[in-house]
Short mmCIF file of C-alpha atoms in Angstrom, two decimals:
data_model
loop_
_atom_site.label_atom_id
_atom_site.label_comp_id
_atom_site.label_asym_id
_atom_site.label_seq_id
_atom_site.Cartn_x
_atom_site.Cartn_y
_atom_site.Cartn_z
CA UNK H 17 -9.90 -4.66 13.04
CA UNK H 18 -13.33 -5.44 12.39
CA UNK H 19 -15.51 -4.01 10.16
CA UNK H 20 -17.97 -3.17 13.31
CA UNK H 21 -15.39 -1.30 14.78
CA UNK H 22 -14.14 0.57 12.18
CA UNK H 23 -17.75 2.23 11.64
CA UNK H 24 -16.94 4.02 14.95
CA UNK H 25 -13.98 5.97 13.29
CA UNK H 26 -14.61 9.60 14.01
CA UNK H 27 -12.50 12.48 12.16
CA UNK H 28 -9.29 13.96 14.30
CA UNK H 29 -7.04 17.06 13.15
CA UNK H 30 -3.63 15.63 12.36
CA UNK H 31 -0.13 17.64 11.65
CA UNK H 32 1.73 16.67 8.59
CA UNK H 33 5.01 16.56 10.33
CA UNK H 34 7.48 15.29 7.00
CA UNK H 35 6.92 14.83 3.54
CA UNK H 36 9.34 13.01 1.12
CA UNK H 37 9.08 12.84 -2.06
CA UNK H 38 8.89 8.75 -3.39
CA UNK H 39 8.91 9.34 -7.38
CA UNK H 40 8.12 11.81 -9.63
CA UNK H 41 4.37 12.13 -8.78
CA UNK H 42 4.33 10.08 -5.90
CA UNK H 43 4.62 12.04 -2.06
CA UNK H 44 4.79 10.34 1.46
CA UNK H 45 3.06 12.39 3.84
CA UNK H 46 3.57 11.46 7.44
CA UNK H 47 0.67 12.32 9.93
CA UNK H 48 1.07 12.54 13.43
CA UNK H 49 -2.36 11.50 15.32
CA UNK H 50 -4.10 13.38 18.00
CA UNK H 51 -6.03 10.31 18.67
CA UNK H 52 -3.66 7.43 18.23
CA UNK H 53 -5.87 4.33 16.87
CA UNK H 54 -4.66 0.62 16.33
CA UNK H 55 -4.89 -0.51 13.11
CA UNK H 56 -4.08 -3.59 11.05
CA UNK H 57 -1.50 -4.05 7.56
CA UNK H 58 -3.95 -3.36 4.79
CA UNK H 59 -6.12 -0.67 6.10
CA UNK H 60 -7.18 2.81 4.66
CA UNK H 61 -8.26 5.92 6.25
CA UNK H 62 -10.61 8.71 4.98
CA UNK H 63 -9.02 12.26 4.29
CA UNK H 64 -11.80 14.94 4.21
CA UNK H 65 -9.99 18.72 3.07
CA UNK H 66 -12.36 22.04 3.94
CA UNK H 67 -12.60 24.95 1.46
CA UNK H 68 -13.26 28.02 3.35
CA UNK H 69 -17.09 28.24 1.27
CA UNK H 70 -17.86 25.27 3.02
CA UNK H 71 -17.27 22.56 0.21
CA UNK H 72 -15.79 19.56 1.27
CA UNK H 73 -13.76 16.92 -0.59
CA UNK H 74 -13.06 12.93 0.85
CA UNK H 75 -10.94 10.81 -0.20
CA UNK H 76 -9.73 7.26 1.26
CA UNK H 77 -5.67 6.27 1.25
CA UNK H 78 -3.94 3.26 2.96
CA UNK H 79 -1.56 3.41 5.43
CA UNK H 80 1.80 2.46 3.97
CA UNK H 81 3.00 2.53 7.51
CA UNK H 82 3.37 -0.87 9.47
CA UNK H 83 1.21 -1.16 12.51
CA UNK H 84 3.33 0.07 15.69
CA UNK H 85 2.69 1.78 18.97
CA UNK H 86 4.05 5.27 16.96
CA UNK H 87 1.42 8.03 16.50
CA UNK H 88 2.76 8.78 13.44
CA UNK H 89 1.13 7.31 9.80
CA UNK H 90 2.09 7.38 6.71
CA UNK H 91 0.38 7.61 3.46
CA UNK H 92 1.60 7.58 0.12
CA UNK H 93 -0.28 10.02 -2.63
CA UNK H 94 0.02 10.40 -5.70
CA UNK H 95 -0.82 13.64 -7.55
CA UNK H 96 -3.69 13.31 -10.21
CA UNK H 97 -3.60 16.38 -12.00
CA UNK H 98 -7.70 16.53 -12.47
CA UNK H 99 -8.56 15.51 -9.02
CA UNK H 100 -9.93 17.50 -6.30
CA UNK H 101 -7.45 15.83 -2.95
CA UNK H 102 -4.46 14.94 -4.07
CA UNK H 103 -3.17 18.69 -6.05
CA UNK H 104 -3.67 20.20 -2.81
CA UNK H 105 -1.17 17.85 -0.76
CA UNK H 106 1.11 18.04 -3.73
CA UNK H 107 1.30 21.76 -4.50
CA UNK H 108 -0.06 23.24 -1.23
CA UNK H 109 0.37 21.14 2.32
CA UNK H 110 3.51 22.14 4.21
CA UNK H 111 4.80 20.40 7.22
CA UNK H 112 2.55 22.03 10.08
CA UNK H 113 -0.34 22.04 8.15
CA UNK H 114 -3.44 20.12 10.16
CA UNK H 115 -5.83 17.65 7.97
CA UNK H 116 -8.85 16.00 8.64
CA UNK H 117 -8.45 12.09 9.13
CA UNK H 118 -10.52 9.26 9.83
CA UNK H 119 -9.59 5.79 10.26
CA UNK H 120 -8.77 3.16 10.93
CA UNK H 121 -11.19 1.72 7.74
CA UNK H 122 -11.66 -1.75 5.85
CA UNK H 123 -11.55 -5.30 7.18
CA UNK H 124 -11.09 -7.41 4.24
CA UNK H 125 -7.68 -6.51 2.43
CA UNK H 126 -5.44 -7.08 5.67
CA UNK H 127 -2.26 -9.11 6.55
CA UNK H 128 -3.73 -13.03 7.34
CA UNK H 129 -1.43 -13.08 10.39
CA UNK H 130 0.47 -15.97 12.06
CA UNK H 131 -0.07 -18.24 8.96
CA UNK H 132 1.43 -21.74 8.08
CA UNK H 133 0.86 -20.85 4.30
CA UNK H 134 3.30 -18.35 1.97
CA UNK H 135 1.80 -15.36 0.98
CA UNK H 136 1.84 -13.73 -2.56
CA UNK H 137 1.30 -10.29 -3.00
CA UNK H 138 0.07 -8.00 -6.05
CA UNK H 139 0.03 -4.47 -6.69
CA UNK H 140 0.44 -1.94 -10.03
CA UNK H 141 1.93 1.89 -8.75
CA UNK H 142 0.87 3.11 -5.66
CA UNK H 143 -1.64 -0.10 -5.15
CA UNK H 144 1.72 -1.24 -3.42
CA UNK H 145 0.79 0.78 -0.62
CA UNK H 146 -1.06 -1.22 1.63
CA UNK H 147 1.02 -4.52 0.30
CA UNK H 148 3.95 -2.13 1.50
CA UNK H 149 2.43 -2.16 4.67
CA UNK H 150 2.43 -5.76 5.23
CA UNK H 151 5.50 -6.40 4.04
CA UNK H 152 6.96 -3.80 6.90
CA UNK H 153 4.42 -5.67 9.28
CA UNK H 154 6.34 -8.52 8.35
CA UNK H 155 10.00 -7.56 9.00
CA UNK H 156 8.87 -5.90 12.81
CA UNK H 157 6.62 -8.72 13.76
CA UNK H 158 9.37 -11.49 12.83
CA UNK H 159 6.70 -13.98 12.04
CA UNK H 160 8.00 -16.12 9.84
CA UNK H 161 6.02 -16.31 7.09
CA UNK H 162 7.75 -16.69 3.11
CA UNK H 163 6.06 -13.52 1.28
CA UNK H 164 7.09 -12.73 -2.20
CA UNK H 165 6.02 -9.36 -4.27
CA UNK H 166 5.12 -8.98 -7.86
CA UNK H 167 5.18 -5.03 -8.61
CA UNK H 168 3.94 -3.75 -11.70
CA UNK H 169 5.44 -0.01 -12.81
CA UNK H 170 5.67 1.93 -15.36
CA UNK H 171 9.77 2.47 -15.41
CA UNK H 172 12.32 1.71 -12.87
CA UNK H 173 12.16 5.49 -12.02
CA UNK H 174 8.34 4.89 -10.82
CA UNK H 175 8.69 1.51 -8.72
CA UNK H 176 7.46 2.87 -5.32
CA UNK H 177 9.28 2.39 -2.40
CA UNK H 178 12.20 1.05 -4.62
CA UNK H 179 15.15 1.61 -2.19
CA UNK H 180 13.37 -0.07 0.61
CA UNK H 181 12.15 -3.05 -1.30
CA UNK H 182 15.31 -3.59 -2.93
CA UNK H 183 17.27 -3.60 0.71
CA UNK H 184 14.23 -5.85 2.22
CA UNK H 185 14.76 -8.37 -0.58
CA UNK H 186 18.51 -8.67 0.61
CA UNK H 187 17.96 -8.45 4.44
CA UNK H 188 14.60 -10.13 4.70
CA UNK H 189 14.87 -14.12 4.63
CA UNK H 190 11.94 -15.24 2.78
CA UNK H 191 11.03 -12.21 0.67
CA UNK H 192 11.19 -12.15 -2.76
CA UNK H 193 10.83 -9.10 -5.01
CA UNK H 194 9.79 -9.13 -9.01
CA UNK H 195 8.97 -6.49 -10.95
CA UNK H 196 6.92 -5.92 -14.23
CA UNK H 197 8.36 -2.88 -16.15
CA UNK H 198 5.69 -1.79 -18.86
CA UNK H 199 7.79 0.77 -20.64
CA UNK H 200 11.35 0.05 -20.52
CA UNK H 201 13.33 -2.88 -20.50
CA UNK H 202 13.98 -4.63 -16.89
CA UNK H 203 16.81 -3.51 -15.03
CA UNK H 204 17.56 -6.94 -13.24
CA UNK H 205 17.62 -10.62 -14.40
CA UNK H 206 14.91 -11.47 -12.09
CA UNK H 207 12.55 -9.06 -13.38
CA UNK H 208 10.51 -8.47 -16.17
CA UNK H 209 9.46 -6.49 -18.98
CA UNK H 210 5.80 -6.97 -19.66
CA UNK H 211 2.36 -6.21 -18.23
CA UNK H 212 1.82 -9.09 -15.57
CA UNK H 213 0.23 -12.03 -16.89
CA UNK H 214 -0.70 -15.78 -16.05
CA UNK H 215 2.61 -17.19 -16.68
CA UNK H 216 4.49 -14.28 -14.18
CA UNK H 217 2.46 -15.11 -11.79
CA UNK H 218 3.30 -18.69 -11.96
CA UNK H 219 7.09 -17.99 -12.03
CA UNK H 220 7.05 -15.48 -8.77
CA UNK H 221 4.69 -18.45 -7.07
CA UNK H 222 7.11 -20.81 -7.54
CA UNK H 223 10.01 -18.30 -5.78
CA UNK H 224 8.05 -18.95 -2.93
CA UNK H 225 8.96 -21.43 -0.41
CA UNK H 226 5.74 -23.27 0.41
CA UNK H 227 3.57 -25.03 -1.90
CA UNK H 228 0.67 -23.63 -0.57
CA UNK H 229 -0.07 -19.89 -0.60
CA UNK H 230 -2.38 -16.97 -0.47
CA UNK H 231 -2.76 -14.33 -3.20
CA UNK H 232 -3.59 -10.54 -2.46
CA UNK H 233 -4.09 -8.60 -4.99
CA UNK H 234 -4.34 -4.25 -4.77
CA UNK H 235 -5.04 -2.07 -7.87
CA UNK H 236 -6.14 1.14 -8.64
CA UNK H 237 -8.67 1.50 -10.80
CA UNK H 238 -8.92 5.39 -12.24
CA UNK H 239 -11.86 7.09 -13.40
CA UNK H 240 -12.74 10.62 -15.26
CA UNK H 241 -12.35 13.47 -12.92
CA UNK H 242 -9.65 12.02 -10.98
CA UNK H 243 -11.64 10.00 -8.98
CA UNK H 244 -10.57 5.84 -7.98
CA UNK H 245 -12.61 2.91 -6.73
CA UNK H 246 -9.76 0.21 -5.35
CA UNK H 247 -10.62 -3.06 -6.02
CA UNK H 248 -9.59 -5.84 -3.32
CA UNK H 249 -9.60 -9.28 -4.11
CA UNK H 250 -8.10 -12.41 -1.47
CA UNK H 251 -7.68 -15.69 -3.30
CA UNK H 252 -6.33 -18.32 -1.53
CA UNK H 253 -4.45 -21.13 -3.64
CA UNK H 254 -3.39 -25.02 -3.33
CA UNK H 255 -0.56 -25.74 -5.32
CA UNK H 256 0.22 -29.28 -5.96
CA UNK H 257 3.37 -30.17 -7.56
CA UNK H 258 7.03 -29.95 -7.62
#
């Protein structure tokens, strides 16, 4: 999805038809379209919520869902307690409820596609989302590309998607799975218990089948009054070496 495209996005009314609850501030909200769009791993849409004076409030999620002929998204939120969007889906949106979406948005952060390198993925809480949806791109599309995930979180209680990721690692051939626990020892020998640095980086690289690779990298970057700016970066790597 280009860039071009995307800037002729207009807003729909979409039905929250499930919620489930991910971690302890974390929600999956699961959207069905009334305008069904095709959209790529890695993009975001814009959420715009109404209050009945008039006042308006935006704010732009990934889909966490992999691309698929379903008219039904997801998106992962998670409940900042001084923002403006995400209290309301937390404490107030039901199933039924109708919210106004745009999308599909951004061009840059997506899945590479058919690709003869590995690809090496990078996300701290819910900047796993989009990563999340490549990963389940992945596993549909069958391509065979080695992908490996280094997931930073908080606890083991706060590793998003943790079930699923845990079950891809053993199902998926070519996936591997670390994750950086920054307040409690790791639970598993092939995890870790430190904010990500150089050196982890270099150790989930080498998990990877394929000396050459491509690094994507999703955080979330907060600021006062609840409000984030994600910052995207695609670096792509030659690794020489044993």
């Amino acid at each position: 999805m280009t860039d071009t495209f995307a800037t002729t996005a207009h807003w729909q009314s979409c039905a929250i038809v499930e919620i489930v609850v991910r971690t302890s501030t974390i929600k999956s909200f699961f959207f069905r379209l009334t305008e069904p769009f095709d959209y790529r791993a890695g993009q975001h849409v814009d959420v715009r919520l109404t209050a009945p004076d008039g006042y308006t409030a935006m704010r732009s999620y990934s889909i966490a869902s992999a691309p698929s002929e379903s008219d039904v998204i997801e998106l992962a939120i998670e409940c900042l307690t001084d923002g403006e969007v995400s209290p309301f889906f937390h404490d107030v949106a039901q199933v039924g409820d109708t919210i106004e979406l745009r999308g599909p948005l951004g061009g840059h952060f997506l899945w590479p596609g058919p690709t003869e390198k590995s690809v090496l993925l990078i996300g701290a809480g819910s900047g796993v989302v989009p990563l999340m949806a490549m990963i389940r791109y992945r596993k549909a599309s069958g391509e065979p590309v080695p992908v490996a995930l280094l997931l930073s979180s908080k606890t083991w209680g706060d590793v998003l998607f943790r079930d699923e990721l845990l079950q891809l690692e053993r199902s998926l051939p070519d996936f591997a799975l670390a994750l950086a626990l920054t307040r409690e020892p790791a639970v598993r020998g092939s995890d870790f218990s430190r904010r990500i640095d150089a050196a982890m980086v270099a150790d989930v690289a080498a998990r990877l089948s394929r000396r050459h690779f491509r690094l994507r990298v999703e955080c979330l970057r907060r600021h006062r009054g609840g409000r984030g700016a994600r910052v995207r970066a695609e670096i792509q790597f030659e690794r020489y070496g044993a």
